[in-house]
């Protein structure tokens, strides 16, 4: 089967998403990751629209990509000027990428009512701009903006815009569902019509019989992935999308779904098997860099994508995983997980112990006993299915395999508030590591942040690798609200580094004490992982070489 070309626009359309921004440096790092992963085209930004994107293309000139083609994005020329005079087109050429993408208008409504332009001039703008770029020896991707809406409104005109793009020499014609309102069966029938029309153009325009089609879908109906897959099934050979589906409004087609669907479900090659196993890490890397909490339920790469909770499911997947799984999680670098809760039976515990590398036998504990102790703790307010970090520590404690990497001697937290001033919090923490004591004090935005800062400072003396770890979520829940302020609270903390996300939990009648337990477990978990990685001499994360031209 023909290869499908992957065109990533995380760095351009992805940054149109609410709260998604990258510095020029971060964009280079992501581009290198995408290149290492095997993405064919990387759209880096719109050099004519902002200085940050210009800076990115300047930095990119010094980077050698292994296989990806870097793309600069822009629009067709302005009305009634020559392409040579258009600053936007000049910026595209100046960015010195091997490929450029320009978008043009396909929808007559946009041309006439929004741009106040004539239909003829719009056609000239598309044709001229493409032939100008082709004359500069560039590969040109033509994005037909609003193509599907345009086609529904005035099919003839929408097809004419493609006609001039092909005559201008476009190497790819990408049909865009810019408003994200098109349905999969419409995508199919419109692409079929377009293919027929393009073949007719081909028969009258020598050399242009088989201009390849691409798809650019937005997710406003939750159908961007479905629409992209349908387009490929109907003959498109290029899919534009973003990592994690970041993008304007509801986002773009999520390549972390498109890629495994194409390669594992449709047998359409687009990425090597080996690289496919890095999909989860790539998704995490991009969410970390974008400072976004990764979505647990994200298909294929989310933490919950292969998580099983009910005892019946768990005993079934222990026999035959495909009984409750649509694919083998390791193919995309993910893992099967079993959640432990009061719904668990012995099989959950046994599976979990194996997954965490904990020996159950020979410590006077059997899984039945652990199940009943966990159920008792859950009665008191713990909830381990959402706090795997604490669960691992608990299992180690149950089976005498716990090795504390630091001990708390004492802590003190003070909060001060002047009548008009803001609240300020300070914490002092005294810990010991291998008998050596350390006392530190720190301030924070609140008492938990002050505790976090003080503990970090104290641990830094003994373990300098904690920089990459950070708290990503902090939740407090009152457990038995009937007792008012004497009620127990459950504190749940989510932490992450570049490779992993883990959750820990603390329960107490005192919110600060509950926070401390969750915080201490989180650091213990991270330190134990670091130790394990060092003992295996296993790199924490694949380091990508950066090829810099002399
Ligand atoms: Zn878009």
Short mmCIF file of C-alpha atoms and ligand atoms in Angstrom, two decimals:
data_model
loop_
_atom_site.label_atom_id
_atom_site.label_comp_id
_atom_site.label_asym_id
_atom_site.label_seq_id
_atom_site.Cartn_x
_atom_site.Cartn_y
_atom_site.Cartn_z
CA UNK A 1 0.00 0.00 0.00
CA UNK A 2 1.10 3.54 -0.69
CA UNK A 3 2.82 5.45 2.03
CA UNK A 4 0.84 8.25 3.69
CA UNK A 5 2.79 11.46 4.26
CA UNK A 6 2.53 12.97 7.73
CA UNK A 7 2.47 16.74 7.86
CA UNK A 8 2.74 18.16 11.35
CA UNK A 9 1.47 21.65 12.10
CA UNK A 10 1.81 21.62 15.90
CA UNK A 11 4.24 24.53 15.67
CA UNK A 12 1.88 26.65 13.52
CA UNK A 13 -1.80 25.67 13.75
CA UNK A 14 -1.18 23.96 17.13
CA UNK A 15 -0.12 27.26 18.66
CA UNK A 16 -3.50 28.76 17.66
CA UNK A 17 -4.91 26.66 20.53
CA UNK A 18 -5.92 28.40 23.74
CA UNK A 19 -2.99 28.44 26.22
CA UNK A 20 -0.53 26.84 23.76
CA UNK A 21 2.66 28.83 23.20
CA UNK A 22 6.21 27.83 22.41
CA UNK A 23 9.35 29.92 22.38
CA UNK A 24 11.51 29.75 19.24
CA UNK A 25 13.92 27.51 21.15
CA UNK A 26 11.16 25.15 22.24
CA UNK A 27 9.95 24.98 18.66
CA UNK A 28 13.39 23.85 17.51
CA UNK A 29 13.43 21.14 20.17
CA UNK A 30 9.98 19.90 19.19
CA UNK A 31 10.93 19.99 15.49
CA UNK A 32 13.97 17.81 16.23
CA UNK A 33 11.77 15.36 18.11
CA UNK A 34 9.31 15.22 15.21
CA UNK A 35 12.17 14.68 12.80
CA UNK A 36 13.59 11.87 14.95
CA UNK A 37 10.13 10.35 15.13
CA UNK A 38 9.82 10.21 11.35
CA UNK A 39 7.31 12.97 10.52
CA UNK A 40 7.74 13.83 6.83
CA UNK A 41 6.83 17.53 6.87
CA UNK A 42 7.15 19.93 9.81
CA UNK A 43 5.37 23.26 9.45
CA UNK A 44 7.40 25.62 11.60
CA UNK A 45 5.32 28.79 11.52
CA UNK A 46 4.25 31.81 9.55
CA UNK A 47 7.37 33.95 9.05
CA UNK A 48 5.39 36.85 7.58
CA UNK A 49 3.08 37.10 10.58
CA UNK A 50 5.29 37.44 13.66
CA UNK A 51 8.91 37.96 14.72
CA UNK A 52 8.99 34.79 16.87
CA UNK A 53 8.35 32.62 13.81
CA UNK A 54 10.98 34.54 11.86
CA UNK A 55 13.43 33.85 14.68
CA UNK A 56 12.51 30.16 14.53
CA UNK A 57 13.35 29.94 10.82
CA UNK A 58 16.63 31.76 11.45
CA UNK A 59 17.57 29.24 14.15
CA UNK A 60 16.41 26.37 11.94
CA UNK A 61 18.90 27.35 9.22
CA UNK A 62 21.64 26.04 11.52
CA UNK A 63 19.94 22.70 12.14
CA UNK A 64 20.19 19.65 9.92
CA UNK A 65 17.05 17.59 9.97
CA UNK A 66 17.62 13.89 9.45
CA UNK A 67 14.71 13.24 7.15
CA UNK A 68 11.88 15.76 7.68
CA UNK A 69 11.29 18.66 5.32
CA UNK A 70 10.76 21.94 7.13
CA UNK A 71 7.86 24.03 5.85
CA UNK A 72 7.24 27.78 6.09
CA UNK A 73 3.58 28.78 5.95
CA UNK A 74 1.94 31.85 4.52
CA UNK A 75 -0.89 33.13 2.36
CA UNK A 76 -1.31 33.94 -1.32
CA UNK A 77 -0.26 37.42 -2.41
CA UNK A 78 -2.38 40.45 -1.58
CA UNK A 79 -4.92 41.62 -4.20
CA UNK A 80 -3.77 43.78 -7.09
CA UNK A 81 -0.02 43.59 -6.54
CA UNK A 82 2.71 41.47 -8.13
CA UNK A 83 3.92 38.42 -6.17
CA UNK A 84 7.45 39.95 -6.20
CA UNK A 85 6.09 42.92 -4.23
CA UNK A 86 4.34 40.85 -1.58
CA UNK A 87 6.15 40.95 1.79
CA UNK A 88 4.52 37.75 2.93
CA UNK A 89 5.72 35.75 -0.09
CA UNK A 90 9.16 37.35 0.23
CA UNK A 91 9.32 36.22 3.87
CA UNK A 92 8.51 32.66 2.76
CA UNK A 93 11.38 32.63 0.29
CA UNK A 94 13.71 34.21 2.87
CA UNK A 95 12.99 31.49 5.40
CA UNK A 96 15.00 29.14 3.12
CA UNK A 97 12.95 26.02 3.79
CA UNK A 98 12.81 23.39 1.04
CA UNK A 99 8.99 23.42 1.14
CA UNK A 100 6.47 26.21 1.56
CA UNK A 101 2.74 26.03 2.18
CA UNK A 102 0.37 28.78 1.17
CA UNK A 103 -3.33 28.97 1.75
CA UNK A 104 -5.87 30.53 -0.55
CA UNK A 105 -9.60 31.08 -0.51
CA UNK A 106 -11.93 28.41 -1.94
CA UNK A 107 -15.22 29.75 -0.62
CA UNK A 108 -16.85 32.50 -2.69
CA UNK A 109 -18.47 33.89 0.48
CA UNK A 110 -15.02 34.58 1.94
CA UNK A 111 -13.72 36.07 -1.29
CA UNK A 112 -16.63 38.44 -1.83
CA UNK A 113 -18.09 39.18 1.59
CA UNK A 114 -15.04 38.98 3.88
CA UNK A 115 -12.16 39.99 1.59
CA UNK A 116 -14.26 42.32 -0.62
CA UNK A 117 -12.39 40.84 -3.53
CA UNK A 118 -13.53 39.70 -6.94
CA UNK A 119 -13.72 36.00 -7.76
CA UNK A 120 -11.36 36.49 -10.76
CA UNK A 121 -8.70 38.33 -8.75
CA UNK A 122 -8.76 35.59 -6.13
CA UNK A 123 -8.05 32.99 -8.82
CA UNK A 124 -5.18 35.12 -10.12
CA UNK A 125 -3.76 35.46 -6.59
CA UNK A 126 -3.67 31.67 -6.15
CA UNK A 127 -2.14 30.93 -9.55
CA UNK A 128 0.46 33.76 -9.48
CA UNK A 129 1.61 33.10 -5.95
CA UNK A 130 2.18 29.40 -6.62
CA UNK A 131 4.05 29.94 -9.87
CA UNK A 132 6.18 32.64 -8.20
CA UNK A 133 7.24 30.14 -5.52
CA UNK A 134 7.73 27.33 -8.05
CA UNK A 135 10.06 29.63 -10.00
CA UNK A 136 12.18 29.84 -6.85
CA UNK A 137 12.58 26.04 -7.00
CA UNK A 138 10.47 25.41 -3.93
CA UNK A 139 8.17 22.50 -3.25
CA UNK A 140 4.71 24.05 -2.82
CA UNK A 141 1.86 22.72 -0.72
CA UNK A 142 -1.39 24.52 -1.53
CA UNK A 143 -3.88 24.62 1.37
CA UNK A 144 -7.39 25.17 0.01
CA UNK A 145 -8.90 26.97 2.98
CA UNK A 146 -12.60 26.29 3.72
CA UNK A 147 -12.62 23.92 0.77
CA UNK A 148 -15.53 21.74 1.88
CA UNK A 149 -17.75 24.69 2.85
CA UNK A 150 -16.82 26.40 -0.39
CA UNK A 151 -17.62 23.29 -2.40
CA UNK A 152 -21.03 22.95 -0.76
CA UNK A 153 -21.82 26.58 -1.55
CA UNK A 154 -20.37 26.86 -5.06
CA UNK A 155 -18.75 23.66 -6.30
CA UNK A 156 -17.78 25.14 -9.66
CA UNK A 157 -15.84 28.00 -8.14
CA UNK A 158 -14.17 25.83 -5.48
CA UNK A 159 -12.95 23.51 -8.26
CA UNK A 160 -11.72 26.48 -10.32
CA UNK A 161 -9.47 27.50 -7.39
CA UNK A 162 -7.91 24.02 -7.46
CA UNK A 163 -7.57 24.23 -11.21
CA UNK A 164 -5.45 27.41 -11.03
CA UNK A 165 -3.42 25.98 -8.15
CA UNK A 166 -2.57 22.91 -10.21
CA UNK A 167 -1.79 24.99 -13.29
CA UNK A 168 0.44 27.18 -11.12
CA UNK A 169 2.42 24.02 -10.32
CA UNK A 170 1.33 23.07 -6.77
CA UNK A 171 3.00 19.82 -5.65
CA UNK A 172 0.20 18.99 -3.22
CA UNK A 173 -3.36 20.23 -2.97
CA UNK A 174 -4.64 20.03 0.59
CA UNK A 175 -8.37 20.22 1.17
CA UNK A 176 -9.09 22.00 4.45
CA UNK A 177 -12.11 21.65 6.67
CA UNK A 178 -11.23 24.93 8.33
CA UNK A 179 -14.46 25.31 10.33
CA UNK A 180 -14.52 21.62 11.29
CA UNK A 181 -18.19 21.19 10.43
CA UNK A 182 -17.94 18.58 7.68
CA UNK A 183 -19.02 14.98 8.29
CA UNK A 184 -17.08 11.88 7.20
CA UNK A 185 -19.56 10.84 4.49
CA UNK A 186 -19.44 14.38 3.02
CA UNK A 187 -15.64 14.24 3.01
CA UNK A 188 -15.87 10.99 1.07
CA UNK A 189 -18.29 12.16 -1.58
CA UNK A 190 -16.60 15.57 -2.09
CA UNK A 191 -13.13 14.04 -2.40
CA UNK A 192 -14.49 11.59 -4.98
CA UNK A 193 -15.84 14.54 -7.01
CA UNK A 194 -12.54 16.42 -6.65
CA UNK A 195 -10.54 13.44 -7.85
CA UNK A 196 -12.71 13.17 -10.92
CA UNK A 197 -12.35 16.89 -11.63
CA UNK A 198 -8.58 16.78 -11.10
CA UNK A 199 -8.27 13.93 -13.57
CA UNK A 200 -10.14 16.05 -16.10
CA UNK A 201 -7.79 18.97 -15.42
CA UNK A 202 -4.92 16.51 -15.86
CA UNK A 203 -6.09 15.46 -19.28
CA UNK A 204 -5.99 19.09 -20.49
CA UNK A 205 -2.92 20.23 -18.52
CA UNK A 206 0.10 18.13 -19.41
CA UNK A 207 2.14 16.87 -16.44
CA UNK A 208 -0.56 17.56 -13.87
CA UNK A 209 -2.67 14.44 -14.11
CA UNK A 210 -1.90 13.11 -10.66
CA UNK A 211 -1.42 15.99 -8.25
CA UNK A 212 -1.59 14.32 -4.83
CA UNK A 213 -4.30 15.36 -2.37
CA UNK A 214 -4.01 16.07 1.34
CA UNK A 215 -6.46 16.66 4.17
CA UNK A 216 -6.44 19.29 6.93
CA UNK A 217 -9.29 18.69 9.36
CA UNK A 218 -10.42 20.61 12.43
CA UNK A 219 -12.18 18.92 15.33
CA UNK A 220 -15.26 21.06 15.92
CA UNK A 221 -17.58 18.05 15.56
CA UNK A 222 -15.14 15.68 17.26
CA UNK A 223 -14.54 14.19 13.80
CA UNK A 224 -11.11 15.49 12.75
CA UNK A 225 -9.47 12.07 13.05
CA UNK A 226 -12.43 10.30 11.41
CA UNK A 227 -12.42 12.84 8.57
CA UNK A 228 -8.67 12.45 8.04
CA UNK A 229 -8.97 8.65 7.96
CA UNK A 230 -11.91 8.86 5.54
CA UNK A 231 -9.91 11.18 3.29
CA UNK A 232 -7.01 8.72 3.19
CA UNK A 233 -9.42 5.88 2.46
CA UNK A 234 -10.80 7.97 -0.42
CA UNK A 235 -7.37 8.72 -1.87
CA UNK A 236 -5.63 11.52 0.07
CA UNK A 237 -1.94 10.78 0.58
CA UNK A 238 -1.03 13.57 3.00
CA UNK A 239 -2.53 14.13 6.46
CA UNK A 240 -2.04 17.42 8.25
CA UNK A 241 -2.50 17.40 11.99
CA UNK A 242 -0.94 18.19 15.33
CA UNK A 243 0.50 16.20 18.21
CA UNK A 244 -2.21 15.80 20.89
CA UNK A 245 -4.68 17.51 18.57
CA UNK A 246 -3.69 20.98 19.83
CA UNK A 247 -5.14 23.76 17.71
CA UNK A 248 -7.66 26.53 17.39
CA UNK A 249 -11.05 26.06 19.14
CA UNK A 250 -11.48 22.27 19.48
CA UNK A 251 -8.16 21.55 17.83
CA UNK A 252 -6.80 19.83 14.74
CA UNK A 253 -6.72 16.17 13.75
CA UNK A 254 -4.71 14.45 16.47
CA UNK A 255 -1.72 12.74 14.87
CA UNK A 256 -1.31 10.54 17.95
CA UNK A 257 -4.54 8.84 16.82
CA UNK A 258 -4.17 9.21 13.05
CA UNK A 259 -0.74 7.55 12.99
CA UNK A 260 -1.63 4.31 14.84
CA UNK A 261 -4.95 4.01 13.00
CA UNK A 262 -3.17 4.28 9.64
CA UNK A 263 -0.33 1.95 10.50
CA UNK A 264 -1.97 -0.61 12.77
CA UNK A 265 -5.57 -0.70 11.62
CA UNK A 266 -5.36 0.14 7.91
CA UNK A 267 -1.97 -1.21 7.04
CA UNK A 268 -1.03 2.12 5.48
CA UNK A 269 2.65 2.71 6.21
CA UNK A 270 3.54 6.15 7.50
CA UNK A 271 6.02 5.57 10.30
CA UNK A 272 8.43 2.74 11.15
CA UNK A 273 7.36 0.16 13.74
CA UNK A 274 10.26 1.17 15.94
CA UNK A 275 9.29 4.83 15.87
CA UNK A 276 5.65 4.01 16.51
CA UNK A 277 6.75 2.74 19.92
CA UNK A 278 7.92 6.29 20.73
CA UNK A 279 4.43 7.73 20.16
CA UNK A 280 3.51 8.02 23.84
CA UNK A 281 6.84 9.65 24.71
CA UNK A 282 6.40 12.13 21.86
CA UNK A 283 2.90 13.02 23.05
CA UNK A 284 4.22 13.55 26.61
CA UNK A 285 7.14 15.60 25.41
CA UNK A 286 4.87 17.97 23.52
CA UNK A 287 2.37 18.33 26.37
CA UNK A 288 5.23 18.96 28.83
CA UNK A 289 6.74 21.62 26.58
CA UNK A 290 3.31 23.19 26.06
CA UNK A 291 2.82 23.08 29.83
CA UNK A 292 -0.45 21.18 29.45
CA UNK A 293 -1.68 18.40 31.71
CA UNK A 294 -1.76 15.30 29.47
CA UNK A 295 -5.24 13.97 28.85
CA UNK A 296 -5.59 10.58 30.55
CA UNK A 297 -8.31 9.42 28.17
CA UNK A 298 -6.45 10.36 24.99
CA UNK A 299 -6.73 7.33 22.67
CA UNK A 300 -3.59 5.18 22.27
CA UNK A 301 -1.25 7.39 24.33
CA UNK A 302 -3.29 8.42 27.40
CA UNK A 303 -2.56 6.99 30.82
CA UNK A 304 -6.01 5.37 30.93
CA UNK A 305 -6.01 4.09 27.33
CA UNK A 306 -5.25 0.55 28.48
CA UNK A 307 -6.30 0.68 32.14
CA UNK A 308 -8.54 -1.99 33.62
CA UNK A 309 -10.43 -1.65 36.86
CA UNK A 310 -13.15 -4.27 37.30
CA UNK A 311 -12.02 -7.63 38.72
CA UNK A 312 -13.69 -9.61 35.90
CA UNK A 313 -11.89 -7.61 33.22
CA UNK A 314 -8.61 -8.04 35.04
CA UNK A 315 -8.83 -11.80 35.37
CA UNK A 316 -9.82 -12.00 31.70
CA UNK A 317 -6.91 -9.88 30.40
CA UNK A 318 -4.52 -11.93 32.53
CA UNK A 319 -5.63 -14.92 30.46
CA UNK A 320 -6.00 -13.26 27.06
CA UNK A 321 -5.35 -9.48 26.84
CA UNK A 322 -7.34 -9.06 23.61
CA UNK A 323 -10.47 -10.07 25.50
CA UNK A 324 -10.74 -6.43 26.64
CA UNK A 325 -8.15 -4.60 24.51
CA UNK A 326 -8.34 -3.54 20.87
CA UNK A 327 -4.55 -3.73 20.42
CA UNK A 328 -1.26 -4.42 22.16
CA UNK A 329 -0.39 -1.23 24.12
CA UNK A 330 3.39 -1.61 23.71
CA UNK A 331 3.08 -1.03 19.94
CA UNK A 332 2.57 2.68 20.68
CA UNK A 333 4.84 2.67 23.73
CA UNK A 334 1.97 2.56 26.18
CA UNK A 335 1.30 0.04 28.95
CA UNK A 336 -1.49 -2.08 30.16
CA UNK A 337 -2.43 -0.92 33.65
CA UNK A 338 -4.53 -2.50 36.30
CA UNK A 339 -6.19 -0.17 38.76
CA UNK A 340 -6.51 -1.13 42.37
CA UNK A 341 -9.64 -0.15 44.24
CA UNK A 342 -12.33 -1.57 46.45
CA UNK A 343 -13.63 -3.31 43.32
CA UNK A 344 -10.40 -5.29 43.14
CA UNK A 345 -9.83 -8.91 43.71
CA UNK A 346 -6.70 -11.00 44.15
CA UNK A 347 -5.97 -10.88 40.44
CA UNK A 348 -5.67 -7.07 40.42
CA UNK A 349 -3.10 -7.20 43.22
CA UNK A 350 -1.10 -9.99 41.61
CA UNK A 351 -1.06 -8.26 38.24
CA UNK A 352 -0.15 -4.95 39.82
CA UNK A 353 2.68 -6.44 41.87
CA UNK A 354 4.14 -7.99 38.74
CA UNK A 355 3.82 -4.70 36.86
CA UNK A 356 5.58 -2.80 39.66
CA UNK A 357 8.28 -5.45 40.06
CA UNK A 358 7.28 -6.31 43.61
CA UNK A 359 7.77 -9.83 45.00
CA UNK A 360 4.65 -10.95 46.82
CA UNK A 361 5.76 -14.25 48.25
CA UNK A 362 8.10 -15.01 51.09
CA UNK A 363 7.25 -11.87 53.06
CA UNK A 364 4.44 -13.30 55.11
CA UNK A 365 1.93 -11.49 52.88
CA UNK A 366 -0.37 -13.02 50.39
CA UNK A 367 -2.47 -11.12 47.93
CA UNK A 368 -5.67 -11.91 49.82
CA UNK A 369 -4.29 -10.18 52.89
CA UNK A 370 -3.21 -7.16 50.85
CA UNK A 371 -6.67 -6.90 49.29
CA UNK A 372 -8.30 -6.72 52.70
CA UNK A 373 -5.80 -4.14 54.01
CA UNK A 374 -6.33 -1.97 50.94
CA UNK A 375 -10.07 -2.19 51.35
CA UNK A 376 -9.65 -1.05 54.96
CA UNK A 377 -7.52 1.92 53.89
CA UNK A 378 -10.07 2.82 51.25
CA UNK A 379 -12.68 2.82 54.01
CA UNK A 380 -10.57 5.47 55.73
CA UNK A 381 -10.58 7.61 52.61
CA UNK A 382 -7.65 6.45 50.49
CA UNK A 383 -8.27 5.86 46.82
CA UNK A 384 -5.49 3.96 45.12
CA UNK A 385 -6.81 3.65 41.60
CA UNK A 386 -5.94 7.32 41.13
CA UNK A 387 -2.73 7.28 43.17
CA UNK A 388 -0.39 4.66 41.77
CA UNK A 389 2.70 6.31 43.17
CA UNK A 390 1.42 5.92 46.73
CA UNK A 391 0.18 2.44 45.91
CA UNK A 392 3.65 1.29 44.91
CA UNK A 393 5.09 2.65 48.16
CA UNK A 394 2.33 0.96 50.12
CA UNK A 395 2.97 -2.41 48.44
CA UNK A 396 6.67 -2.07 49.18
CA UNK A 397 5.84 -1.36 52.81
CA UNK A 398 3.46 -4.35 53.02
CA UNK A 399 6.13 -6.66 51.69
CA UNK A 400 9.14 -5.23 53.58
CA UNK A 401 10.72 -3.98 50.38
CA UNK A 402 10.39 -0.28 51.16
CA UNK A 403 13.61 1.70 51.18
CA UNK A 404 13.02 5.24 52.43
CA UNK A 405 15.27 7.63 50.47
CA UNK A 406 14.73 10.37 53.05
CA UNK A 407 13.03 10.63 56.44
CA UNK A 408 11.05 13.48 57.88
CA UNK A 409 12.33 14.70 61.24
CA UNK A 410 9.93 17.63 61.49
CA UNK A 411 8.33 20.47 59.60
CA UNK A 412 6.76 23.79 60.49
CA UNK A 413 4.50 25.90 58.32
CA UNK A 414 3.50 29.47 59.06
CA UNK A 415 0.98 31.61 57.30
CA UNK A 416 0.77 35.33 57.88
CA UNK A 417 -1.81 37.81 56.79
CA UNK A 418 -1.78 41.55 57.40
CA UNK A 419 -5.14 43.19 57.28
CA UNK A 420 -4.58 44.70 53.83
CA UNK A 421 -1.58 42.76 52.54
CA UNK A 422 -1.59 39.39 50.78
CA UNK A 423 -1.09 36.08 52.59
CA UNK A 424 2.48 34.83 52.85
CA UNK A 425 3.59 31.29 53.68
CA UNK A 426 6.90 29.95 54.92
CA UNK A 427 7.92 26.38 55.67
CA UNK A 428 10.87 24.87 57.51
CA UNK A 429 11.65 21.21 56.87
CA UNK A 430 14.11 18.97 58.69
CA UNK A 431 14.92 15.70 56.96
CA UNK A 432 17.61 13.05 57.22
CA UNK A 433 19.27 11.00 54.51
CA UNK A 434 21.60 8.16 55.59
CA UNK A 435 21.80 9.66 59.07
CA UNK A 436 22.77 13.14 57.80
CA UNK A 437 20.37 15.90 58.71
CA UNK A 438 19.40 18.92 56.68
CA UNK A 439 17.22 21.86 57.67
CA UNK A 440 15.93 24.30 55.10
CA UNK A 441 13.36 27.04 54.94
CA UNK A 442 11.48 28.39 51.94
CA UNK A 443 8.58 30.58 50.98
CA UNK A 444 5.74 29.70 48.65
CA UNK A 445 2.50 30.89 47.12
CA UNK A 446 0.67 28.95 49.82
CA UNK A 447 1.54 26.50 52.59
CA UNK A 448 1.83 23.47 50.28
CA UNK A 449 3.97 25.32 47.77
CA UNK A 450 6.20 26.51 50.67
CA UNK A 451 6.52 22.90 51.92
CA UNK A 452 7.28 21.69 48.39
CA UNK A 453 9.99 24.35 47.97
CA UNK A 454 11.56 23.64 51.36
CA UNK A 455 11.62 19.86 50.79
CA UNK A 456 13.08 20.32 47.31
CA UNK A 457 15.81 22.56 48.71
CA UNK A 458 16.64 20.05 51.45
CA UNK A 459 16.73 17.09 49.05
CA UNK A 460 18.81 18.97 46.49
CA UNK A 461 21.84 18.51 48.77
CA UNK A 462 21.59 14.73 48.40
CA UNK A 463 19.83 14.31 45.06
CA UNK A 464 20.61 17.01 42.53
CA UNK A 465 18.45 15.50 39.73
CA UNK A 466 15.11 16.80 40.91
CA UNK A 467 14.94 19.80 38.56
CA UNK A 468 12.82 18.04 35.95
CA UNK A 469 10.13 17.07 38.45
CA UNK A 470 7.19 19.37 39.03
CA UNK A 471 3.71 19.33 40.51
CA UNK A 472 1.05 19.47 37.83
CA UNK A 473 -2.13 19.08 39.82
CA UNK A 474 -3.27 19.40 43.40
CA UNK A 475 -6.74 18.44 44.53
CA UNK A 476 -8.41 18.43 47.90
CA UNK A 477 -11.61 16.57 48.69
CA UNK A 478 -13.48 16.52 51.98
CA UNK A 479 -14.32 12.89 52.74
CA UNK A 480 -17.01 12.94 55.41
CA UNK A 481 -18.44 16.40 55.08
CA UNK A 482 -20.94 15.81 57.92
CA UNK A 483 -18.23 16.49 60.48
CA UNK A 484 -17.62 20.06 59.30
CA UNK A 485 -14.07 21.29 59.75
CA UNK A 486 -13.16 18.16 61.75
CA UNK A 487 -13.80 16.05 58.65
CA UNK A 488 -11.04 14.10 56.97
CA UNK A 489 -9.56 15.44 53.78
CA UNK A 490 -7.97 13.60 50.93
CA UNK A 491 -5.17 15.37 49.07
CA UNK A 492 -4.25 14.15 45.66
CA UNK A 493 -1.10 15.34 43.89
CA UNK A 494 -0.06 14.69 40.33
CA UNK A 495 3.61 15.16 39.47
CA UNK A 496 5.53 14.76 36.27
CA UNK A 497 8.94 14.76 34.70
CA UNK A 498 9.79 14.39 31.04
CA UNK A 499 9.06 10.66 31.03
CA UNK A 500 6.29 9.98 33.44
CA UNK A 501 3.30 11.23 35.35
CA UNK A 502 2.56 9.81 38.75
CA UNK A 503 -0.05 10.46 41.39
CA UNK A 504 0.12 10.26 45.13
CA UNK A 505 -2.35 10.63 47.94
CA UNK A 506 -2.53 11.66 51.58
CA UNK A 507 -5.43 11.42 54.03
CA UNK A 508 -5.70 13.20 57.36
CA UNK A 509 -7.94 15.41 59.43
CA UNK A 510 -5.32 18.11 58.86
CA UNK A 511 -5.05 19.41 55.32
CA UNK A 512 -1.35 20.27 55.69
CA UNK A 513 -0.52 16.80 57.03
CA UNK A 514 -2.47 15.14 54.21
CA UNK A 515 -0.59 17.35 51.72
CA UNK A 516 2.72 16.42 53.30
CA UNK A 517 2.01 12.68 52.91
CA UNK A 518 1.11 13.10 49.24
CA UNK A 519 4.13 15.34 48.67
CA UNK A 520 6.56 13.02 50.48
CA UNK A 521 5.28 10.00 48.51
CA UNK A 522 5.70 11.90 45.27
CA UNK A 523 9.37 12.69 45.98
CA UNK A 524 10.00 9.16 47.25
CA UNK A 525 8.53 7.77 44.02
CA UNK A 526 10.69 9.99 41.84
CA UNK A 527 13.88 9.25 43.79
CA UNK A 528 13.24 5.49 43.72
CA UNK A 529 12.76 5.68 39.94
CA UNK A 530 15.98 7.63 39.47
CA UNK A 531 17.80 5.04 41.55
CA UNK A 532 16.37 2.21 39.49
CA UNK A 533 17.31 3.93 36.24
CA UNK A 534 20.87 4.49 37.46
CA UNK A 535 21.20 0.88 38.61
CA UNK A 536 20.12 -0.33 35.18
CA UNK A 537 22.34 2.27 33.51
CA UNK A 538 19.32 2.91 31.40
CA UNK A 539 18.93 6.36 29.87
CA UNK A 540 16.00 8.20 31.43
CA UNK A 541 14.91 9.45 28.07
CA UNK A 542 16.19 9.10 24.59
CA UNK A 543 18.61 11.90 23.89
CA UNK A 544 18.30 13.11 20.36
CA UNK A 545 21.52 14.30 18.83
CA UNK A 546 21.27 17.85 17.56
CA UNK A 547 23.01 18.28 14.26
CA UNK A 548 24.35 21.77 14.06
CA UNK A 549 26.03 22.96 10.94
CA UNK A 550 29.47 24.46 11.49
ZN1 LIG B 1 -6.15 24.84 10.41
#
